[in-house]
Coordinates of C-alpha atoms in Angstrom, one line a residue:
Chain P
X1 CA 0.4 14.7 -27.4
X2 CA 3.3 16.9 -28.4
X3 CA 6.6 15.6 -29.5
X4 CA 8.3 17.0 -26.4
X5 CA 5.8 15.1 -24.2
X6 CA 6.6 11.8 -26.0
X7 CA 10.4 12.3 -25.8
X8 CA 10.2 13.2 -22.1
X9 CA 8.1 10.3 -21.2
X10 CA 10.1 7.8 -23.2
X11 CA 13.4 9.0 -21.7
X12 CA 12.0 8.9 -18.2
X13 CA 10.5 5.4 -18.9
X14 CA 13.9 4.2 -20.1
X15 CA 15.7 5.5 -17.0
X16 CA 13.2 4.2 -14.4
X17 CA 12.1 0.9 -15.9
X18 CA 15.5 0.2 -17.6
X19 CA 17.2 0.9 -14.2
X20 CA 14.7 -1.4 -12.4
X21 CA 15.2 -4.2 -15.0
X22 CA 19.0 -3.9 -14.8
X23 CA 18.9 -4.1 -11.0
X24 CA 16.6 -7.1 -10.9
X25 CA 18.9 -8.8 -13.5
X26 CA 21.9 -8.1 -11.2
X27 CA 20.0 -9.6 -8.2
X28 CA 19.0 -12.7 -10.2
X29 CA 22.6 -13.2 -11.5
X30 CA 24.1 -12.8 -8.0
X31 CA 21.5 -15.3 -6.6
X32 CA 22.4 -17.8 -9.4
X33 CA 26.1 -17.4 -8.7
X34 CA 25.6 -18.0 -5.0
X35 CA 23.5 -21.1 -5.8
X36 CA 26.1 -22.4 -8.3
X37 CA 28.9 -21.8 -5.7
X38 CA 27.0 -23.6 -3.1
X39 CA 26.4 -26.6 -5.4
X40 CA 30.0 -26.8 -6.6
X41 CA 31.2 -26.3 -3.1
X42 CA 29.2 -29.2 -1.8
X43 CA 30.4 -31.6 -4.5
X44 CA 34.1 -30.8 -4.3
X45 CA 35.1 -32.6 -1.1
X46 CA 33.9 -35.9 -2.6
Chain G
X1 CA 9.5 -6.9 -1.4
X2 CA 8.2 -5.6 2.0
X3 CA 10.2 -2.4 1.6
X4 CA 8.9 -1.9 -2.0
X5 CA 5.4 -2.3 -0.6
X6 CA 6.1 0.1 2.1
X7 CA 7.5 2.7 -0.3
X8 CA 4.6 2.4 -2.8
X9 CA 1.6 3.9 -1.0
X10 CA -1.3 6.2 -1.5
X11 CA 1.1 9.1 -2.2
X12 CA 2.3 7.5 -5.5
X13 CA -1.3 7.5 -6.8
X14 CA -2.7 10.8 -5.5
X15 CA 0.4 13.0 -4.8
X16 CA 3.0 12.4 -7.5
X17 CA 0.8 13.0 -10.6
X18 CA -0.6 16.3 -9.1
X19 CA 2.9 17.5 -8.0
X20 CA 4.2 16.8 -11.5
X21 CA 1.2 18.6 -13.1
X22 CA 1.6 21.7 -11.0
X23 CA 5.4 21.9 -11.5
X24 CA 6.1 21.8 -15.2
X25 CA 4.4 18.6 -16.3
X26 CA 6.9 16.4 -18.1
X27 CA 9.7 18.8 -17.2
X28 CA 9.2 18.0 -13.5
X29 CA 10.5 14.5 -14.2
X30 CA 14.0 15.9 -14.6
X31 CA 14.4 17.4 -11.1
X32 CA 12.5 14.4 -9.8
X33 CA 15.1 11.9 -11.2
X34 CA 17.9 14.2 -10.0
X35 CA 16.4 14.3 -6.5
X36 CA 16.0 10.5 -6.6
X37 CA 19.7 10.0 -7.4
X38 CA 21.1 12.7 -5.1
X39 CA 18.9 12.3 -2.1
X40 CA 16.5 9.3 -2.4
X41 CA 18.8 6.5 -3.3
X42 CA 21.7 7.6 -1.0
X43 CA 19.3 7.8 2.0
X44 CA 17.7 4.4 1.2
X45 CA 21.2 2.9 1.2
X46 CA 22.0 4.6 4.5
X47 CA 18.8 3.4 6.3
X48 CA 19.2 -0.1 5.0
X49 CA 22.9 -0.2 6.0
X50 CA 22.3 1.2 9.5
X51 CA 19.5 -1.4 10.2
X52 CA 21.4 -4.3 8.7
X53 CA 24.8 -3.5 10.2
X54 CA 23.7 -2.7 13.7
X55 CA 20.8 -5.3 13.6
X56 CA 18.4 -3.1 15.4
X57 CA 15.3 -0.9 15.1
X58 CA 15.9 2.8 14.4
X59 CA 16.5 4.0 18.0
X60 CA 18.6 0.9 18.8
X61 CA 20.7 1.1 15.6
X62 CA 21.4 4.9 15.8
X63 CA 22.0 4.6 19.6
X64 CA 24.9 2.2 18.8
X65 CA 26.5 5.0 16.7
X66 CA 26.3 7.3 19.7
X67 CA 23.9 7.0 22.6
X68 CA 22.2 10.4 22.2
X69 CA 21.4 9.6 18.5
X70 CA 18.8 7.1 19.7
X71 CA 16.7 10.1 20.1
X72 CA 16.7 10.6 16.3
X73 CA 15.4 7.0 16.0
X74 CA 12.6 7.6 18.6
X75 CA 11.7 10.9 16.9
X76 CA 11.4 8.9 13.6
X77 CA 9.2 6.3 15.2
X78 CA 7.1 9.1 16.9
X79 CA 6.5 10.7 13.5
X80 CA 5.7 7.3 12.0
X81 CA 3.2 6.5 14.8
X82 CA 1.5 9.8 14.4
X83 CA 1.2 9.3 10.6
X84 CA -0.2 5.8 11.2
X85 CA -3.0 7.3 13.4
X86 CA -4.5 9.2 10.5
X87 CA -3.3 6.9 7.6
X88 CA -5.6 4.2 9.2
X89 CA -8.5 6.6 9.0
X90 CA -7.9 7.2 5.2
X91 CA -7.9 3.5 4.8
X92 CA -11.2 3.4 6.8
X93 CA -12.7 5.7 4.2
X94 CA -11.4 3.3 1.5
X95 CA -13.2 0.3 3.2
X96 CA -16.4 2.3 3.2
X97 CA -16.1 3.4 -0.4
X98 CA -15.3 -0.2 -1.4
X99 CA -18.7 -1.3 0.1
X100 CA -20.5 1.7 -1.4
X101 CA -19.0 0.9 -4.9
X102 CA -21.8 -1.5 -5.6
X103 CA -24.5 1.1 -5.1
X104 CA -22.7 4.2 -6.4
X105 CA -24.4 6.7 -4.0
X106 CA -22.0 9.4 -5.2
X107 CA -23.2 9.3 -8.9
X108 CA -24.7 12.5 -10.4
X109 CA -21.7 14.8 -10.8
X110 CA -18.8 16.3 -8.7
X111 CA -21.1 18.3 -6.4
X112 CA -23.0 15.2 -5.5
X113 CA -19.8 13.2 -4.9
X114 CA -18.4 16.1 -2.8
X115 CA -21.6 16.2 -0.8
X116 CA -21.6 12.5 -0.3
X117 CA -18.0 12.5 0.9
X118 CA -18.9 15.3 3.4
X119 CA -21.9 13.2 4.5
X120 CA -19.8 10.0 5.1
X121 CA -17.3 12.0 7.2
X122 CA -20.1 14.0 9.0
X123 CA -17.9 16.9 8.1
X124 CA -18.2 20.1 10.1
X125 CA -17.4 23.7 9.1
X126 CA -13.9 23.8 10.6
X127 CA -11.3 22.3 13.0
X128 CA -13.0 24.1 16.0
X129 CA -16.3 22.3 15.5
X130 CA -15.6 18.7 16.4
X131 CA -19.1 17.4 15.6
X132 CA -19.8 13.7 16.0
X133 CA -18.0 10.5 15.2
X134 CA -18.9 9.0 11.8
X135 CA -20.1 5.4 12.2
X136 CA -19.0 4.2 8.8
X137 CA -15.5 5.8 9.4
X138 CA -15.3 4.2 12.9
X139 CA -16.1 0.8 11.5
X140 CA -13.6 1.3 8.6
X141 CA -11.0 2.4 11.2
X142 CA -11.6 -0.6 13.4
X143 CA -11.3 -2.9 10.3
X144 CA -8.0 -1.3 9.3
X145 CA -6.4 -1.7 12.8
X146 CA -7.6 -5.3 13.0
X147 CA -6.0 -6.0 9.7
X148 CA -2.7 -4.3 10.7
X149 CA -2.7 -6.3 14.0
X150 CA -3.4 -9.6 12.3
X151 CA -0.6 -9.0 9.8
X152 CA 2.2 -7.9 12.2
X153 CA 1.3 -9.9 15.4
X154 CA 3.5 -12.8 14.3
X155 CA 6.3 -10.6 13.0
X156 CA 8.0 -10.5 9.6
X157 CA 7.0 -14.1 8.6
X158 CA 3.4 -13.1 8.0
X159 CA 4.4 -9.7 6.6
X160 CA 6.5 -11.6 4.0
X161 CA 3.4 -13.6 2.9
X162 CA 1.0 -10.7 2.8
X163 CA 3.3 -8.5 0.7
X164 CA 3.3 -11.2 -2.0
X165 CA -0.4 -10.2 -2.5
X166 CA -0.4 -6.5 -1.6
X167 CA 2.6 -5.4 -3.8
X168 CA 1.6 -7.0 -7.2
X169 CA -2.2 -6.6 -6.8
X170 CA -2.4 -2.8 -6.8
X171 CA 0.1 -2.7 -9.7
X172 CA -2.2 -5.1 -11.6
X173 CA -5.4 -3.2 -10.7
X174 CA -3.8 0.1 -11.7
X175 CA -2.8 -1.4 -15.0
X176 CA -6.4 -2.5 -15.6
X177 CA -7.7 1.0 -14.7
X178 CA -5.1 2.5 -17.0
X179 CA -6.1 0.2 -19.9
X180 CA -9.8 1.2 -19.3
X181 CA -8.7 4.9 -18.9
X182 CA -6.7 5.3 -22.1
X183 CA -9.5 3.8 -24.1
X184 CA -11.9 6.5 -23.0
X185 CA -12.6 9.7 -25.0
X186 CA -10.6 12.6 -23.7
X187 CA -7.9 10.4 -22.2
X188 CA -5.1 11.7 -24.6
X189 CA -6.0 15.3 -23.7
X190 CA -5.5 14.4 -20.0
X191 CA -2.1 12.8 -20.7
X192 CA -1.1 15.9 -22.7
X193 CA -1.6 17.9 -19.5
X194 CA 0.4 15.5 -17.4
X195 CA 3.4 15.1 -19.7
X196 CA 3.8 18.2 -21.9
X197 CA 7.0 19.8 -20.5
X198 CA 7.2 23.4 -19.4
X199 CA 10.9 23.8 -19.1
X200 CA 10.6 27.3 -17.6
X201 CA 9.5 25.6 -14.4
X202 CA 13.0 24.2 -14.0
X203 CA 14.2 27.7 -13.2
X204 CA 11.9 27.9 -10.2
X205 CA 13.4 26.9 -6.8
X206 CA 9.9 25.7 -5.8
X207 CA 9.9 23.0 -8.5
X208 CA 13.2 21.6 -7.2
X209 CA 12.0 21.8 -3.6
X210 CA 8.8 19.9 -4.6
X211 CA 10.9 17.2 -6.4
X212 CA 13.1 16.6 -3.3
X213 CA 10.0 16.6 -1.0
X214 CA 8.2 14.1 -3.3
X215 CA 11.1 11.7 -3.4
X216 CA 11.6 11.9 0.3
X217 CA 8.0 11.3 1.3
X218 CA 7.4 8.7 -1.3
X219 CA 10.3 6.4 -0.4
X220 CA 9.2 6.2 3.3
X221 CA 12.4 7.8 4.4
X222 CA 12.7 9.1 8.0
X223 CA 10.0 6.7 9.4
X224 CA 12.5 4.1 10.6
X225 CA 10.7 1.5 8.5
X226 CA 13.6 0.7 6.2
X227 CA 16.0 0.5 9.2
X228 CA 13.6 -1.9 11.0
X229 CA 13.1 -4.1 7.9
X230 CA 16.8 -4.2 7.2
X231 CA 17.5 -5.3 10.8
X232 CA 15.6 -8.5 10.1
X233 CA 17.9 -9.3 7.2
X234 CA 21.1 -11.5 7.7
X235 CA 24.2 -9.3 8.0
X236 CA 25.5 -10.6 4.6
X237 CA 22.5 -9.6 2.6
X238 CA 22.8 -7.2 -0.4
X239 CA 22.2 -3.5 0.4
X240 CA 23.0 -1.3 -2.6
X241 CA 21.0 -3.3 -5.2
X242 CA 18.0 -3.6 -2.9
X243 CA 18.1 0.2 -2.4
X244 CA 18.2 0.8 -6.1
X245 CA 15.3 -1.7 -6.7
X246 CA 13.2 -0.1 -4.0
X247 CA 13.8 3.4 -5.3
X248 CA 13.2 2.6 -9.0
X249 CA 10.1 0.5 -8.3
X250 CA 8.6 3.4 -6.2
X251 CA 9.4 6.1 -8.8
X252 CA 8.3 3.8 -11.7
X253 CA 5.0 3.1 -10.0
X254 CA 4.3 6.8 -9.4
X255 CA 5.1 7.7 -13.0
X256 CA 2.9 4.9 -14.3
X257 CA 0.0 5.8 -11.8
X258 CA 0.1 9.3 -13.4
X259 CA -1.1 7.9 -16.7
X260 CA -4.0 6.2 -15.0
X261 CA -5.0 9.3 -13.1
X262 CA -4.7 11.8 -16.0
X263 CA -6.4 9.5 -18.5
X264 CA -9.4 9.4 -16.2
X265 CA -9.3 13.2 -15.5
X266 CA -9.2 13.8 -19.3
X267 CA -12.3 11.7 -19.7
X268 CA -14.1 13.4 -16.9
X269 CA -13.2 16.9 -18.3
X270 CA -14.5 15.9 -21.7
X271 CA -17.7 14.3 -20.3
X272 CA -18.5 17.4 -18.4
X273 CA -17.4 19.8 -21.2
X274 CA -15.0 21.7 -18.9
X275 CA -11.2 22.4 -19.1
X276 CA -9.1 19.8 -17.4
X277 CA -7.8 22.4 -14.9
X278 CA -11.3 22.5 -13.4
X279 CA -11.4 18.8 -12.6
X280 CA -7.8 18.4 -11.4
X281 CA -7.5 17.8 -7.7
X282 CA -4.9 15.9 -5.5
X283 CA -5.1 14.1 -2.2
X284 CA -8.3 12.7 -0.8
X285 CA -10.3 15.0 -3.1
X286 CA -8.9 13.0 -6.1
X287 CA -9.6 9.6 -4.6
X288 CA -12.9 10.2 -3.0
X289 CA -14.6 12.8 -5.1
X290 CA -13.0 13.2 -8.6
X291 CA -12.3 9.5 -9.3
X292 CA -15.7 8.2 -8.1
X293 CA -17.4 10.9 -10.2
X294 CA -15.5 9.8 -13.3
X295 CA -16.0 6.1 -12.7
X296 CA -19.8 6.6 -12.2
X297 CA -20.0 7.8 -15.8
X298 CA -18.4 4.6 -17.2
X299 CA -20.2 1.4 -18.2
X300 CA -19.5 -1.2 -15.5
X301 CA -19.0 1.5 -12.9
X302 CA -19.5 -0.7 -9.8
X303 CA -16.7 -3.1 -10.8
X304 CA -14.3 -0.4 -11.8
X305 CA -15.0 1.5 -8.5
X306 CA -14.5 -1.7 -6.5
X307 CA -11.2 -2.3 -8.3
X308 CA -10.1 1.3 -7.6
X309 CA -10.9 1.2 -3.9
X310 CA -9.3 -2.2 -3.6
X311 CA -6.2 -0.6 -5.2
X312 CA -6.3 2.1 -2.5
X313 CA -6.6 -0.5 0.2
X314 CA -3.8 -2.7 -1.0
X315 CA -1.6 0.3 -1.7
X316 CA -2.2 1.6 1.8
X317 CA -2.1 -1.5 3.9
X318 CA 1.5 -2.4 3.4
X319 CA 2.6 1.2 4.0
X320 CA 0.4 1.3 7.1
X321 CA 1.6 -2.0 8.6
X322 CA 5.3 -1.2 7.8
X323 CA 5.0 2.1 9.7
X324 CA 3.4 0.3 12.7
X325 CA 6.0 -2.5 12.5
X326 CA 8.8 0.1 12.7
X327 CA 7.3 1.5 15.9
X328 CA 6.5 -2.0 17.4
X329 CA 10.1 -3.1 16.7
X330 CA 11.4 -0.1 18.6
X331 CA 9.1 -0.7 21.6
X332 CA 9.9 -4.5 21.6
X333 CA 13.7 -3.9 21.5
X334 CA 13.5 -1.3 24.2
X335 CA 11.6 -3.3 26.8
X336 CA 12.1 -6.8 25.5
X337 CA 8.3 -7.4 25.3
X338 CA 6.7 -9.9 22.9
X339 CA 5.8 -8.9 19.3
X340 CA 2.2 -9.9 20.0
X341 CA 1.9 -7.7 23.1
X342 CA 3.7 -4.7 21.5
X343 CA 1.6 -5.0 18.3
X344 CA -1.7 -5.4 20.2
X345 CA -1.0 -2.5 22.6
X346 CA 0.0 -0.1 19.9
X347 CA -2.9 -1.0 17.5
X348 CA -5.4 -0.4 20.3
X349 CA -3.7 2.9 21.2
X350 CA -3.7 3.9 17.5
X351 CA -7.4 3.1 17.2
X352 CA -8.3 5.3 20.2
X353 CA -6.1 8.2 19.0
X354 CA -7.5 7.8 15.5
X355 CA -11.0 8.5 16.8
X356 CA -10.2 12.2 16.6
X357 CA -9.8 11.9 12.9
X358 CA -13.1 10.0 12.6
X359 CA -15.0 13.0 13.9
X360 CA -16.7 15.7 11.8
X361 CA -13.5 17.8 12.1
X362 CA -11.2 14.9 11.4
X363 CA -10.4 15.8 7.8
X364 CA -9.2 19.3 8.9
X365 CA -7.0 17.9 11.7
X366 CA -5.7 15.2 9.4
X367 CA -4.7 17.8 6.9
X368 CA -2.9 19.9 9.5
X369 CA -1.1 17.1 11.2
X370 CA -0.1 15.5 7.8
X371 CA 1.4 18.8 6.7
X372 CA 3.5 19.2 9.8
X373 CA 4.7 15.6 10.0
X374 CA 5.8 15.6 6.3
X375 CA 7.4 19.0 6.3
X376 CA 9.0 19.2 9.8
X377 CA 9.1 15.6 10.9
X378 CA 10.5 13.5 8.1
X379 CA 12.8 16.1 6.6
X380 CA 14.4 16.9 9.9
X381 CA 15.0 13.2 10.6
X382 CA 16.6 12.7 7.2
X383 CA 18.8 15.7 7.8
X384 CA 19.9 14.4 11.3
X385 CA 20.5 10.9 10.0
X386 CA 22.9 12.3 7.4
X387 CA 24.7 14.3 10.1
X388 CA 24.9 11.3 12.5
X389 CA 26.3 8.9 9.9
X390 CA 28.2 11.4 7.7
X391 CA 29.9 13.4 10.4
X392 CA 30.0 11.2 13.5
X393 CA 30.1 7.5 12.5
X394 CA 31.9 8.0 9.1
X395 CA 30.6 7.2 5.7
X396 CA 33.8 5.4 4.6
X397 CA 33.4 2.8 7.4
X398 CA 29.7 2.2 6.5
X399 CA 30.4 2.2 2.8
X400 CA 33.1 -0.5 3.2
X401 CA 30.5 -2.7 4.9
X402 CA 27.9 -2.0 2.2
X403 CA 30.4 -2.9 -0.6
X404 CA 31.5 -6.0 1.2
X405 CA 27.9 -7.5 1.2
X406 CA 26.4 -5.9 -2.0
X407 CA 25.9 -7.1 -5.5
X408 CA 27.6 -3.9 -6.8
X409 CA 29.9 -1.4 -5.3
X410 CA 29.1 2.2 -4.5
X411 CA 31.8 4.8 -4.8
X412 CA 32.9 8.0 -3.1
X413 CA 29.9 9.8 -4.5
X414 CA 27.8 8.2 -1.8
X415 CA 30.0 9.9 0.9
X416 CA 29.6 13.2 -0.8
X417 CA 25.8 12.9 -1.0
X418 CA 25.4 11.8 2.6
X419 CA 27.8 14.4 4.0
X420 CA 27.0 17.4 1.8
X421 CA 24.4 17.2 -0.9
X422 CA 21.5 15.5 0.9
X423 CA 21.7 17.5 4.1
X424 CA 22.1 20.7 2.2
X425 CA 19.0 19.9 0.0
X426 CA 17.0 18.9 3.1
X427 CA 18.2 21.9 5.1
X428 CA 17.2 24.2 2.2
X429 CA 13.7 22.5 2.0
X430 CA 13.3 22.9 5.7
X431 CA 14.2 26.6 5.8
X432 CA 12.0 27.3 2.8
X433 CA 9.1 25.6 4.4
X434 CA 9.5 27.5 7.7
X435 CA 9.7 30.8 5.9
X436 CA 6.5 29.9 3.9
X437 CA 4.7 28.9 7.0
X438 CA 5.2 32.3 8.7
X439 CA 4.3 34.2 5.5
X440 CA 1.1 32.4 4.8
X441 CA -0.8 30.3 7.4
X442 CA -1.3 26.8 6.0
X443 CA -4.5 26.5 4.0
X444 CA -5.9 29.5 5.9
X445 CA -6.5 27.5 9.1
X446 CA -6.8 29.6 12.3
X447 CA -3.5 30.0 14.1
X448 CA -4.6 28.2 17.2
X449 CA -5.4 25.1 15.1
X450 CA -2.0 25.2 13.4
X451 CA -0.3 25.5 16.8
X452 CA -2.4 22.7 18.3
X453 CA -2.2 20.2 15.4
X454 CA 1.1 21.3 14.0
X455 CA 3.8 22.8 16.2
X456 CA 2.5 21.2 19.5
X457 CA 2.4 17.7 18.0
X458 CA 6.0 18.2 16.7
X459 CA 7.1 19.4 20.2
X460 CA 5.3 16.6 21.9
X461 CA 7.0 14.0 19.7
X462 CA 10.4 15.5 20.5
X463 CA 9.7 15.5 24.2
X464 CA 8.6 11.8 24.1
X465 CA 11.6 10.9 22.1
X466 CA 13.9 12.6 24.6
X467 CA 12.2 10.8 27.5
X468 CA 12.4 7.4 25.7
X469 CA 16.1 8.0 25.1
X470 CA 16.8 8.9 28.7
X471 CA 14.9 6.2 30.5
X472 CA 16.7 2.9 30.7
X473 CA 15.4 -0.1 28.7
X474 CA 16.2 -3.7 29.3
X475 CA 19.6 -4.9 30.5
X476 CA 20.3 -6.2 27.0
X477 CA 19.7 -2.8 25.4
X478 CA 22.0 -1.1 27.9
X479 CA 24.7 -3.6 27.2
X480 CA 24.4 -3.2 23.5
X481 CA 24.8 0.6 23.5

């Protein structure tokens, strides 16, 4: 494969799969924060 | 997960790689990503937000913006229903080929595979010669509708369980076929054809048009599916991040499927000693003629063929049942009937209408109806959705809700895309398609066939949508609007 083909596919791969990984990471982090909040929230009134 | 499954369908495997190949190879990926960002993602966000905020199926949700806009929703469901009638037939072929995988009756070269495909379909010489119903296709069609009914009859709970299998399984199977493909002689030559960029294609309007069309069809926009699925979510669920995940997963799968397709095409071209341009084909020809021919030349062909047709089935089934679920949700909300009754009634109706596509002329009619639904159904609906929300409801109001519930904020750019960029891009695509239609009759079909299977079907859907909007539904529906 030519160099331009390699560069294009790597760049597109970074955008698509990097973007997907970043979004999944955000979703996991938001979920964890919600869970932590719920746990702390339930222990505070005691 | 269900929305990802709905977006990733047969088109990712058999349409994207061919469109990329025909429009500048690797260079096509640039307009594709631009189209994804400027039209795909903003519209996915819009459809999710409308469904989740108004908590209704497409007609119900859009009807809450302004009552006449319910017609856009019914139009979307009409187009979705029509697509499901022939999509189920393609899945019927996949069932048949899955069974045939173990005997490989198509082996012996592309001519043999093409003749076998024509034999299975009992294909006639043109749309005017209806011929007879093919029994294998009829059985496959019935199996598909039974599966769809079984999955959706209890609503989203069973859908949620099924997509845990039907989303990862085709990805895994495609990866296995890819690994097999790239280890074959000629594979790198195939990949070279897929990825080598021809930057001059970027100067052609057609390339950009194709990129917008591909993004639009691939993301299941304009069917009312995303709106229906979002309506099942609690009002505080994330929207923007889910929209980005759906869009990136869909595009990522299409890009990855291209490697699998072109490695196999490279192998086939080398095995037959012909240039790759001679073996390249998209759509059903790729899945039911070219791929089976290539697979029949490999050691362990029955297993690879079974894996391939299982991939087609699992890719197709979640798209199929999501389209049907969108329609069923609309009918159920309108008349307050049970999920089971709406699903059963629609699946039976879909099976009966689908019989036309199971005849000897079915492939021709399928091709014509598919062309019109994609080019004049979905694009117009996307355009009208942008107008309804962008100019009548107000993007700022909806964006405020999206940002309130989402993992990350979307900015003013979304308003610009929904009000200006996306409708302009879709309007341009629409005008260009209509001009092309009158210049060259689609695929050389006779005018009467294009009128009957194309424009008449579009007109019929619009009339039905207008009637469904005008007639009163249940008391609850009237109160909500």
